[in-house]
Short mmCIF file of C-alpha atoms and ligand atoms in Angstrom, two decimals:
data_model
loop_
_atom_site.label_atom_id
_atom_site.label_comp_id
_atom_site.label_asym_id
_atom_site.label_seq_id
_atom_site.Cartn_x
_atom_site.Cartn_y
_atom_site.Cartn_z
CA UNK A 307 41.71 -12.01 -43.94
CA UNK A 308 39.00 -14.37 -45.45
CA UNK A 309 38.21 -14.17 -48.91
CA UNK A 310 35.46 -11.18 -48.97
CA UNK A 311 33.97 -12.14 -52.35
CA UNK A 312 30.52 -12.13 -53.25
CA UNK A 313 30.03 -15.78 -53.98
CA UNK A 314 27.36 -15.48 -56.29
CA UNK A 315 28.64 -12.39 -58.17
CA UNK A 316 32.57 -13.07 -57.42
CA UNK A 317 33.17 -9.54 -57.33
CA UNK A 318 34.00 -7.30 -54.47
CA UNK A 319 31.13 -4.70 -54.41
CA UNK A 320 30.28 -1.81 -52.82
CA UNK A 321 27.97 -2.81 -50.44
CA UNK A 322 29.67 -6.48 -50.07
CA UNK A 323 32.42 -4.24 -48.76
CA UNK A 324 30.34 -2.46 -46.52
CA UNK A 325 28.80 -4.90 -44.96
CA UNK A 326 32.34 -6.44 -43.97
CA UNK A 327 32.78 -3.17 -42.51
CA UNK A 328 30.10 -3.22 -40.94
CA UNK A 329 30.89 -7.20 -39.40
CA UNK A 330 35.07 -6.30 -38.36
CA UNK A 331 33.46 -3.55 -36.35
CA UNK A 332 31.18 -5.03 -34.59
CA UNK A 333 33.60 -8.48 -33.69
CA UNK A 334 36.36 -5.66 -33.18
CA UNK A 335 34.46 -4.10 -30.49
CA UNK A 336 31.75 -6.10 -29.46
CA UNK A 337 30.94 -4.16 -25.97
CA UNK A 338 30.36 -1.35 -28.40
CA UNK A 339 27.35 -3.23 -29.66
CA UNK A 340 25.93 -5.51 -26.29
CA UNK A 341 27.34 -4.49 -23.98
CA UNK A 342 29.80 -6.51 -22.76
CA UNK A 343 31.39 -10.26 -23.70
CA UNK A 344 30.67 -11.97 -20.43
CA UNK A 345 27.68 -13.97 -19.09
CA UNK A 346 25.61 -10.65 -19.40
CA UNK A 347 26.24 -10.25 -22.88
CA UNK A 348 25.89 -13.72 -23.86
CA UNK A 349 21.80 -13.45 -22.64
CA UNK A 350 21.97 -9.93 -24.70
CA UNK A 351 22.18 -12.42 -27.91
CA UNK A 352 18.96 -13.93 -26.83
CA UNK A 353 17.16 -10.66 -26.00
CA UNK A 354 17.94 -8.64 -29.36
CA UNK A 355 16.39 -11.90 -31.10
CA UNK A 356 13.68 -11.69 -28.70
CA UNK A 357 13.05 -8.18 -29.33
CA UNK A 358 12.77 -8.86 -32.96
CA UNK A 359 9.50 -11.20 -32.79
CA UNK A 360 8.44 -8.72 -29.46
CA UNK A 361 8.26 -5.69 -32.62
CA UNK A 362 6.21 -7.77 -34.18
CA UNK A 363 3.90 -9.29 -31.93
CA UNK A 364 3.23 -5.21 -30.96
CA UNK A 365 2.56 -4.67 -34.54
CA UNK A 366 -0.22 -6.72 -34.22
CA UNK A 367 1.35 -10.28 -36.48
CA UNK A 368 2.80 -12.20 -33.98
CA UNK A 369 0.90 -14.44 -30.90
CA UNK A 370 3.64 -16.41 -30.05
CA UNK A 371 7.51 -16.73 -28.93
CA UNK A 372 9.47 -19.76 -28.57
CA UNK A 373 13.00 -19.64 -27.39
CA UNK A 374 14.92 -23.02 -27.21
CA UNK A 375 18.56 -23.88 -25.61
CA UNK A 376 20.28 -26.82 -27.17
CA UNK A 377 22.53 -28.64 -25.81
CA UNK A 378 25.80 -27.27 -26.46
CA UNK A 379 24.66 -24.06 -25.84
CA UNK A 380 22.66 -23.19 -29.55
CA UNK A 381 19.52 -21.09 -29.23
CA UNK A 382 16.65 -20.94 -31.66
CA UNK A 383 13.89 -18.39 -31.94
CA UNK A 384 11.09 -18.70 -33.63
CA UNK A 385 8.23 -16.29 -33.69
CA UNK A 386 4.22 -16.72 -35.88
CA UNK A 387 5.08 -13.42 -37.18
CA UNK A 388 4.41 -12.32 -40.80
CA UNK A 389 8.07 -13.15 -41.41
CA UNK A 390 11.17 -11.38 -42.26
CA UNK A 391 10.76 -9.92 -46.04
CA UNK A 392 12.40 -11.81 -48.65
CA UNK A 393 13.01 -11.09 -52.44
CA UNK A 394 15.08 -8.82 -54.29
CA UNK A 395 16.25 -5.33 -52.50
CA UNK A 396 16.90 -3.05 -54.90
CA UNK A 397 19.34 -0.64 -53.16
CA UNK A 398 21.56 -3.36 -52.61
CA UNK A 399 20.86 -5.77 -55.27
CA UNK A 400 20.55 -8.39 -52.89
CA UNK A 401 17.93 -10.28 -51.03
CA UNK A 402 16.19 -8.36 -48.41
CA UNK A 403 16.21 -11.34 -45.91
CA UNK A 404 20.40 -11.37 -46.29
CA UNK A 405 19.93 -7.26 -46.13
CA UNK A 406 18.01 -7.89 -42.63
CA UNK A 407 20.99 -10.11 -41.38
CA UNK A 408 24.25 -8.51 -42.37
CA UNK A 409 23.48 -4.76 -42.63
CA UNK A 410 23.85 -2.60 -38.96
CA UNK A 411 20.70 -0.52 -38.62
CA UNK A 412 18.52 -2.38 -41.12
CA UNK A 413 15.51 -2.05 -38.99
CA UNK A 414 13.38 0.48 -39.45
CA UNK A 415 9.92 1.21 -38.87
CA UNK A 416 7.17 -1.31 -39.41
CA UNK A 417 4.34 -1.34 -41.39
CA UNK A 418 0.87 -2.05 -40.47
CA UNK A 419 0.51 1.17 -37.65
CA UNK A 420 2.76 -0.11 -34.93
CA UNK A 421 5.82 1.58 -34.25
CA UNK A 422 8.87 -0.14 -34.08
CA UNK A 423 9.86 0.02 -30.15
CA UNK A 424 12.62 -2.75 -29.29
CA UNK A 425 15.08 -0.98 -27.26
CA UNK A 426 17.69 -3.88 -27.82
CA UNK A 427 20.58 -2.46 -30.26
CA UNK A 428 18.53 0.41 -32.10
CA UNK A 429 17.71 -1.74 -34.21
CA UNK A 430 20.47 -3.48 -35.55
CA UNK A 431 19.69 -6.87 -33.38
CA UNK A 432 19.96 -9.52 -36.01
CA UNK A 433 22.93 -8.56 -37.67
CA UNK A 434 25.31 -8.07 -34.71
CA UNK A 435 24.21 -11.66 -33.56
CA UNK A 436 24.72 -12.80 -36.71
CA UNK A 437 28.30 -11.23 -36.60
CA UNK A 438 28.72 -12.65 -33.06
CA UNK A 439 27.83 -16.27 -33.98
CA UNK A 440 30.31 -19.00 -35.28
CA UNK A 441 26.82 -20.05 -37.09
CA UNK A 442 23.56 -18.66 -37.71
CA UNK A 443 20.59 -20.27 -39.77
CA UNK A 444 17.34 -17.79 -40.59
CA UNK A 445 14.50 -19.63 -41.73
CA UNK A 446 11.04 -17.38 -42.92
CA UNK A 447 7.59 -19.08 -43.93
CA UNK A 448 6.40 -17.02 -45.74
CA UNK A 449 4.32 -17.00 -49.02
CA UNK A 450 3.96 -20.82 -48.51
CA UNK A 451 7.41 -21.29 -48.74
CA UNK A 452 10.34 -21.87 -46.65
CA UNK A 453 13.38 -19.49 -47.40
CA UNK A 454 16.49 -20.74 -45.79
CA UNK A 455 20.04 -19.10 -45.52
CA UNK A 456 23.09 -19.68 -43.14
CA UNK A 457 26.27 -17.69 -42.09
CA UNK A 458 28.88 -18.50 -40.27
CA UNK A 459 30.26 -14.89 -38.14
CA UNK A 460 27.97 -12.89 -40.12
CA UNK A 461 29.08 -13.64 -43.37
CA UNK A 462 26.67 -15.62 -45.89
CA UNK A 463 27.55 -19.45 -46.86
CA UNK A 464 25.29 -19.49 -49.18
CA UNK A 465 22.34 -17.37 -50.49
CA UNK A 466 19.05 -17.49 -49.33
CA UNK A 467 17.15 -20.14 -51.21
CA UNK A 468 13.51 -22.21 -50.99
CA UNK A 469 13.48 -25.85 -49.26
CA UNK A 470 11.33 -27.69 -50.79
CA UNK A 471 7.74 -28.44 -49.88
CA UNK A 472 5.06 -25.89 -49.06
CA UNK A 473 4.40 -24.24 -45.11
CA UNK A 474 1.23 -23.61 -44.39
CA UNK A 475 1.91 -20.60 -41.81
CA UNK A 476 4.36 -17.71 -41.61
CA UNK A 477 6.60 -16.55 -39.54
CA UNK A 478 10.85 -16.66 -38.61
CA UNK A 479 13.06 -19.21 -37.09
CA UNK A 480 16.92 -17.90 -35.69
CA UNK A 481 19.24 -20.73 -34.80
CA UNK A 482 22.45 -19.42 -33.44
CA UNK A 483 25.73 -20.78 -31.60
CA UNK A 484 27.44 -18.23 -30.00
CA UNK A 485 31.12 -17.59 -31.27
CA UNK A 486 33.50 -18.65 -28.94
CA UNK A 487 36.34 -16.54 -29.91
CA UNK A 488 33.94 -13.51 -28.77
CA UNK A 489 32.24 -14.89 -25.58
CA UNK A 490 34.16 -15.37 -22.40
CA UNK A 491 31.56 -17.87 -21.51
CA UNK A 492 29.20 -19.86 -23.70
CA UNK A 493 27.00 -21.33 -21.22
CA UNK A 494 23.49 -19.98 -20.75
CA UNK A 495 21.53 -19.43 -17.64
CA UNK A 496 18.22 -21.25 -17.23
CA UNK A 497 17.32 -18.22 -14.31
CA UNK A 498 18.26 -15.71 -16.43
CA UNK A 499 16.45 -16.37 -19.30
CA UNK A 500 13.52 -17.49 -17.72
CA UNK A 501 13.34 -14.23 -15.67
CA UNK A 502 13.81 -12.11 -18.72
CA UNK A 503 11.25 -14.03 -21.23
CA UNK A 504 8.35 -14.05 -17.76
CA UNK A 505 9.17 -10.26 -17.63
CA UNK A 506 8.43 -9.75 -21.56
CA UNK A 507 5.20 -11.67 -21.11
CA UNK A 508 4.16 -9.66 -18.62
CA UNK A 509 4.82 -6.49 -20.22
CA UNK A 510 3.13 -7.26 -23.65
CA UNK A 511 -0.02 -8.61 -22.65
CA UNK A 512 -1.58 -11.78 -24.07
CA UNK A 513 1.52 -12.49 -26.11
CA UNK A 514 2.44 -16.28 -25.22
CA UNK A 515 6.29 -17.05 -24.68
CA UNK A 516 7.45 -20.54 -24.42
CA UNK A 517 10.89 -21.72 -23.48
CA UNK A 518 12.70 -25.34 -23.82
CA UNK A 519 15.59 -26.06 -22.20
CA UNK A 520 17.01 -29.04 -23.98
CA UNK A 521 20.14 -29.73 -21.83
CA UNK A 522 18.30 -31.37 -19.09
CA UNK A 523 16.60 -34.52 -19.37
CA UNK A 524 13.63 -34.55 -19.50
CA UNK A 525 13.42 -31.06 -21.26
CA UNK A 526 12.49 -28.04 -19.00
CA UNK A 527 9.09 -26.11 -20.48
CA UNK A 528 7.60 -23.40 -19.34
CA UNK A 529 5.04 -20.96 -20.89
CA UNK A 530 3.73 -17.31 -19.90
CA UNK A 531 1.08 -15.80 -21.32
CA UNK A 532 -0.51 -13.20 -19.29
CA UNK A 533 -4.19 -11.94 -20.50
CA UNK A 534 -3.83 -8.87 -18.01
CA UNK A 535 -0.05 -7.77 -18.47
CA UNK A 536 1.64 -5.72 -16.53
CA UNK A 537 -1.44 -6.16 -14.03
CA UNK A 538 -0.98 -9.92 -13.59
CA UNK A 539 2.75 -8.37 -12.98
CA UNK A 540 1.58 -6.43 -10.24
CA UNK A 541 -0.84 -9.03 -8.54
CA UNK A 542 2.37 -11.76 -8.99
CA UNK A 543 4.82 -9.47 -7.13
CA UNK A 544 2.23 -9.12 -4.26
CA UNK A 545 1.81 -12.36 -3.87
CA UNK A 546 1.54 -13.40 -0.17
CA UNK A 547 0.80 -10.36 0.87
CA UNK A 548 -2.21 -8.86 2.82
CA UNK A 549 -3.74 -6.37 0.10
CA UNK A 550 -5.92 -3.11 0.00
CA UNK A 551 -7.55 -3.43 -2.97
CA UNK A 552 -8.67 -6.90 -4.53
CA UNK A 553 -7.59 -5.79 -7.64
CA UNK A 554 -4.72 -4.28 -9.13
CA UNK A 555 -5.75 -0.31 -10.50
CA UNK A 556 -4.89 0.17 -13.74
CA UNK A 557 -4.29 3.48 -15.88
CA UNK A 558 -3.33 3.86 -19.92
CA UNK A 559 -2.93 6.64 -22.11
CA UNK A 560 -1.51 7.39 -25.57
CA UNK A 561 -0.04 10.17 -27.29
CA UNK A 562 -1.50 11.08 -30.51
CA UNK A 563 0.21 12.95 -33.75
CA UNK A 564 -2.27 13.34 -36.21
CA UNK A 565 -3.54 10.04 -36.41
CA UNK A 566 -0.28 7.90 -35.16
CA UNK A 567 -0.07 7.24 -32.20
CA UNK A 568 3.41 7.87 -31.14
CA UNK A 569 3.70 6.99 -27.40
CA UNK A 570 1.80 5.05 -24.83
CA UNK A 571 2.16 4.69 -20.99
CA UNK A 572 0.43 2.07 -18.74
CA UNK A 573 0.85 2.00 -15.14
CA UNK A 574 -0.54 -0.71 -13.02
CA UNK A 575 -0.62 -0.35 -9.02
CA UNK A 576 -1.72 -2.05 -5.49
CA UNK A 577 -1.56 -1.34 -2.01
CA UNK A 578 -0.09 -4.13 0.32
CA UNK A 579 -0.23 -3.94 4.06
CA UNK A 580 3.91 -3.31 4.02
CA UNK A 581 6.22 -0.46 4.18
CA UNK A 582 8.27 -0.64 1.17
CA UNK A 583 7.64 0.46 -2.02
CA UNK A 584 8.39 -1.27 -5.17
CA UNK A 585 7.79 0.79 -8.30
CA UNK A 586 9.87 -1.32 -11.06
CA UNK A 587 9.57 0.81 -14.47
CA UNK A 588 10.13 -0.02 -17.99
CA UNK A 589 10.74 1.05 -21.40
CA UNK A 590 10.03 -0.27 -24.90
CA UNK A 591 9.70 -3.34 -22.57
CA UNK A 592 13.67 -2.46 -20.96
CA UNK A 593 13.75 -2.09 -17.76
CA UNK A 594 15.12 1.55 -16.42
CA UNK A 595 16.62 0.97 -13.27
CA UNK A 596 17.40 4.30 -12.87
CA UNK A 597 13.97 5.60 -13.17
CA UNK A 598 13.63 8.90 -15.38
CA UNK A 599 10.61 10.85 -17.00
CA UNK A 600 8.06 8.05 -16.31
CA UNK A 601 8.71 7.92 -13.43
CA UNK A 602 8.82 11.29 -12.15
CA UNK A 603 5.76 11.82 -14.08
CA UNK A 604 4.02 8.94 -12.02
CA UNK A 605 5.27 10.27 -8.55
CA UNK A 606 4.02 13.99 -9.24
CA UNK A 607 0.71 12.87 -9.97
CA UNK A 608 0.32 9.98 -7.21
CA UNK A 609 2.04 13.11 -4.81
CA UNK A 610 -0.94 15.67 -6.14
CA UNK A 611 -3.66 13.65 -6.41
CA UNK A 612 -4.03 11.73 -3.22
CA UNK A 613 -3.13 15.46 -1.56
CA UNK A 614 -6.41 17.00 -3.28
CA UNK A 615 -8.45 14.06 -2.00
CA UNK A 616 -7.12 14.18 1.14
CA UNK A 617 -7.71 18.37 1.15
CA UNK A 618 -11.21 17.88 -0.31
CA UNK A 619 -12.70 15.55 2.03
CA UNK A 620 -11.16 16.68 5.03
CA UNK A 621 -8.94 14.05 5.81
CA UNK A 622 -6.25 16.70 6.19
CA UNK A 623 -6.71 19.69 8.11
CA UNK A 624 -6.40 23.29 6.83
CA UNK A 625 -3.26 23.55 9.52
CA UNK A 626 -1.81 19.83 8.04
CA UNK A 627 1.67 19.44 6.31
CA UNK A 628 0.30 17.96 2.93
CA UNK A 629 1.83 14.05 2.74
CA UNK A 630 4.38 13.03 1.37
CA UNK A 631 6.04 11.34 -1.91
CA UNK A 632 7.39 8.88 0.50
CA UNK A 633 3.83 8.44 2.79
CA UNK A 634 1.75 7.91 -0.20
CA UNK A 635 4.15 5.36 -1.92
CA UNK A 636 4.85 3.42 1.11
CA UNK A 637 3.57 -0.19 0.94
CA UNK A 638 2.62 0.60 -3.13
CA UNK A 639 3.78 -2.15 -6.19
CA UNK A 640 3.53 -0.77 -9.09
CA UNK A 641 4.37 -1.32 -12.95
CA UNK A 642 4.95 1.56 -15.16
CA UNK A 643 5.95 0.90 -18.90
CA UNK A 644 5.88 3.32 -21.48
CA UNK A 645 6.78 2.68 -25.31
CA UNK A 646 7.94 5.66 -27.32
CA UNK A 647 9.89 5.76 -31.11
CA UNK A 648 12.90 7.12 -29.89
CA UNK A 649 14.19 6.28 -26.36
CA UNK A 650 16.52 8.23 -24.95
CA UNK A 651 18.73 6.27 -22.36
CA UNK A 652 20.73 8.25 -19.92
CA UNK A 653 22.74 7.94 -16.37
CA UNK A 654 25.41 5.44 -15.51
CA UNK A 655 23.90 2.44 -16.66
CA UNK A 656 21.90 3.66 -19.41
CA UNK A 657 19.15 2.89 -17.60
CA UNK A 658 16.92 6.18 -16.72
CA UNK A 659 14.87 7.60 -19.40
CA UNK A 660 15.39 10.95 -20.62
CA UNK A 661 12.70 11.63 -22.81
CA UNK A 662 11.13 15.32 -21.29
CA UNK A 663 7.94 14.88 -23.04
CA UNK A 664 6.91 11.29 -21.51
CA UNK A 665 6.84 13.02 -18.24
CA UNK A 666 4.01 14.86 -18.41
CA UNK A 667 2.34 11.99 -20.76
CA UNK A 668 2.52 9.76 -17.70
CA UNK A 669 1.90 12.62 -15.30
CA UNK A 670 -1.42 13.38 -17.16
CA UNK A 671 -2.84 9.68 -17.68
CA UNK A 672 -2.43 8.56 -14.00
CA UNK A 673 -4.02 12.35 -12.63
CA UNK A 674 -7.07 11.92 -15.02
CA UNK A 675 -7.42 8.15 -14.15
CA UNK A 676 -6.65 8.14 -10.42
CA UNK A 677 -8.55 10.91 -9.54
CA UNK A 678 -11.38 9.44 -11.53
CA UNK A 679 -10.85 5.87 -9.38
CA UNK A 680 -10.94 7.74 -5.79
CA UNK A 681 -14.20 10.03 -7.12
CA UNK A 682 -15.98 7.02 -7.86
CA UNK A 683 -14.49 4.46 -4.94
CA UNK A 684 -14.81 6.63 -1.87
CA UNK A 685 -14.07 3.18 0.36
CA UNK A 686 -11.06 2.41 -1.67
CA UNK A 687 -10.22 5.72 -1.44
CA UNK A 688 -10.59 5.96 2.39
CA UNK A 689 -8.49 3.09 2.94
CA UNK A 690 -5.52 4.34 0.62
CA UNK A 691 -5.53 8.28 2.34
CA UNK A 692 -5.68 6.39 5.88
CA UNK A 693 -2.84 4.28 4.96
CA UNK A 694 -0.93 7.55 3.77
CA UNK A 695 -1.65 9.09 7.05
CA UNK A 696 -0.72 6.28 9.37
CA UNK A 697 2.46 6.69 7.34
CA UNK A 698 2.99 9.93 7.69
CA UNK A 699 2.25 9.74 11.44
CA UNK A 700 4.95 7.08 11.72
CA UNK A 701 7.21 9.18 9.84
CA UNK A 702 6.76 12.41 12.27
CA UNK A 703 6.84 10.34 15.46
CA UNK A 704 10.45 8.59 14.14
CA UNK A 705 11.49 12.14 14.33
CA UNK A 706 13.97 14.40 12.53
CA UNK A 707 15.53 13.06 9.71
CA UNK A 708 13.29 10.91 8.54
CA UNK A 709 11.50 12.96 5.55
CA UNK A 710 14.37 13.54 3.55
CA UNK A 711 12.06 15.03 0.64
CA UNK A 712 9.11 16.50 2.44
CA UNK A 713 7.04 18.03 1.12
CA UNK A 714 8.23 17.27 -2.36
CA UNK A 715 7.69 14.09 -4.07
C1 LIG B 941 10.17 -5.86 -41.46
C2 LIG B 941 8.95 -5.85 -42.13
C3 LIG B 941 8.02 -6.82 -41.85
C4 LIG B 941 8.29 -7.81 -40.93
C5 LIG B 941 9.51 -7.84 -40.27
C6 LIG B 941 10.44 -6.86 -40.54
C7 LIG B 941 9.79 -8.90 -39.27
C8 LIG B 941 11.06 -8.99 -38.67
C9 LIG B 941 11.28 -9.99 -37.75
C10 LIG B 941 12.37 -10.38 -36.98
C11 LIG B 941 11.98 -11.48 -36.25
N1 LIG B 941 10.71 -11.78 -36.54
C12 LIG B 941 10.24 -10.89 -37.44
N2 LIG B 941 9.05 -10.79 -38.02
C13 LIG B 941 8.83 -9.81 -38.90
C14 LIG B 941 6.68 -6.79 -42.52
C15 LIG B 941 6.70 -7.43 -43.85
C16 LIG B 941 5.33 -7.42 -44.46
O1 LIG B 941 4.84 -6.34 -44.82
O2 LIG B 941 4.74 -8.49 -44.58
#
């Protein structure tokens, strides 16, 4: 056992000793807190840092990410944020920046009207990396000044102090080095990281994320930054492909309490000239494999709402099946991401979202909006029911078998 002293106080308080607690459990069961120790949880590190300077840039303080690999396998990420707090926490008598980094579930909401909505570790990010790295250094501009403090496996090495010289912006640097003693590997993936960081920039629109790969000479940069979001997302995964609408449609909503708003959905989606469909959904900006509320909340109203066209303007007979989930979705791309306070992961992998009341959130934004597009773009509209009813035509003349769901969703 390492000494556990305070080094500034020397003495063995309370919260010093709950805050070791707080470290042994995490490095005692590290799956517990990402997931795993392989490969997988090695880019978790990255992402809960990530997620971090994401909360912020969705709070409305941050414009840019940059995520760096050294060589030897270090990361650093450093955000234009307003910067972690720093100064004296009174609960714990200790600085709030140290607070941030050592104490599980030090997150909480933000200020300034966003809600906090980084899926990552419920909030407790920083301080498991920090436990999970041989060394960690936090740096925060902030107030002019730069406030500095390192650890090595979450525990301080010194306290947080002032460099000197002034900074004229604000924000928060993480360095960290994976611990070998936790990670079965140490070595980072270019591909994955890159995939990941593209993904984020796509889902948060006109935040810009830049990443460095030092290891290779000359460095490896890239930088996203996409104006339209999760409909430059949409347009970039049909790329190559023969389209049916120049543009990607686009629906948003929000759910209001009072004055907060507490949830938000968008959805962005395009026709190709294909037969799959690729519906990839998302959220607080984690991808939910397994689908869930959004999702079902999307198909219902894409299921209902191209029906009534179709019934309205005779493209269906009276004596016609209606179409089905699988007819109307076949050749469609679409994004869905939704951002709520308190996600609810469920299923296998944790990855289908149980929230009940995003369903009909979702289910209500795309019926308003889409039936709103096809009233006013009977062409576009035209081309979309046709394309459902070639489908479905297809489908019948395959034979039995081949509408597992009819006429459901
Ligand atoms: C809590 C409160 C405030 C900012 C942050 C956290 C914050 C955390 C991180 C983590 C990575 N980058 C970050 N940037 C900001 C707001 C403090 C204020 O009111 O100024």
């Amino acid at each position: 056992m390492e000494d556990i002293r305070n080094e500034v106080t020397g003495s063995y308080d309370a919260s010093q000793i709950q805050v070791l607690e707080g470290l042994e459990a995490v490095r005692r069961r590290p799956g517990m807190y990402i997931g795993s120790t392989d490969e997988r949880g090695l880019h978790q590190l990255v992402t809960e840092i990530v997620d971090n300077s994401v909360d912020e840039a969705l709070a409305g303080f941050c414009t840019h990410i940059e995520v760096f690999i050294h060589e030897g396998n270090g990361v650093t990420v450093r955000d234009n944020g307003r910067g972690i707090p720093v100064g004296y926490h009174e609960k714990t008598g200790k600085d709030a920046l140290e607070v941030a980094l050592t104490i599980l579930h030090a997150g909480g909401k933000f200020g300034g009207g966003g809600y906090k909505v980084s899926g990552g570790l419920h909030g407790v990010g920083l301080s498991c990396v920090n436990a999970l790295s041989e060394k960690l250094r936090v740096e925060v501009r902030r107030d002019g000044k730069l406030h500095v403090q390192d650890y090595s496996r979450g525990i301080p090495l010194d306290s947080v102090h002032v460099e000197p010289g002034e900074v004229s912006e604000t924000g928060t640097t993480v360095h960290f080095w994976p611990d070998p003693d936790i990670f079965d590997t140490l070595e980072f993936s270019y591909d994955t990281l890159r995939l990941r960081l593209r993904e984020l920039a796509f889902l948060n629109a006109g935040l810009r994320i830049t990443f460095t790969d030092e290891r290779v000479e000359p460095h490896r940069v890239e930088s996203y930054c996409y104006v339209g979001g999760i409909r430059e997302f949409v347009t970039f995964l049909n790329k190559n492909k023969e389209l049916l609408q120049p543009e990607p449609l686009y629906f948003s909503g929000v759910r209001m309490e009072g004055d907060m708003e507490t949830a938000s959905v968008e959805v962005a989606m395009q026709y190709n000239d294909g037969y799959n469909e690729l519906i990839l959904t998302y959220a607080n900006n984690i991808a939910t494999h397994e689908g869930g509320s959004h999702l079902v909340g999307f198909k219902a109203a894409l299921t209902r709402v191209v029906n009534d066209y179709a019934r309205k303007f005779n493209f269906l007979k009276a004596t016609d099946q209606p179409l089905s989930g699988d007819d109307i979705r076949e050749g469609l791309t679409a994004i869905i991401s939704v951002k709520l306070e308190e996600p609810q992961f469920e299923g296998q992998t944790k990855t289908k979202l149980g929230n009940a009341d995003i369903r009909p959130l979702v289910d209500g934004a795309v019926a308003d909006k889409l039936s709103e597009y096809l009233a006013e773009n009977p062409a576009q509209a035209k081309l979309i029911i046709e394309k459902c009813i070639t489908a479905s035509r297809a489908r019948d003349a395959a034979g039995p078998g081949t509408r597992p769901g009819r006429p459901g969703s």
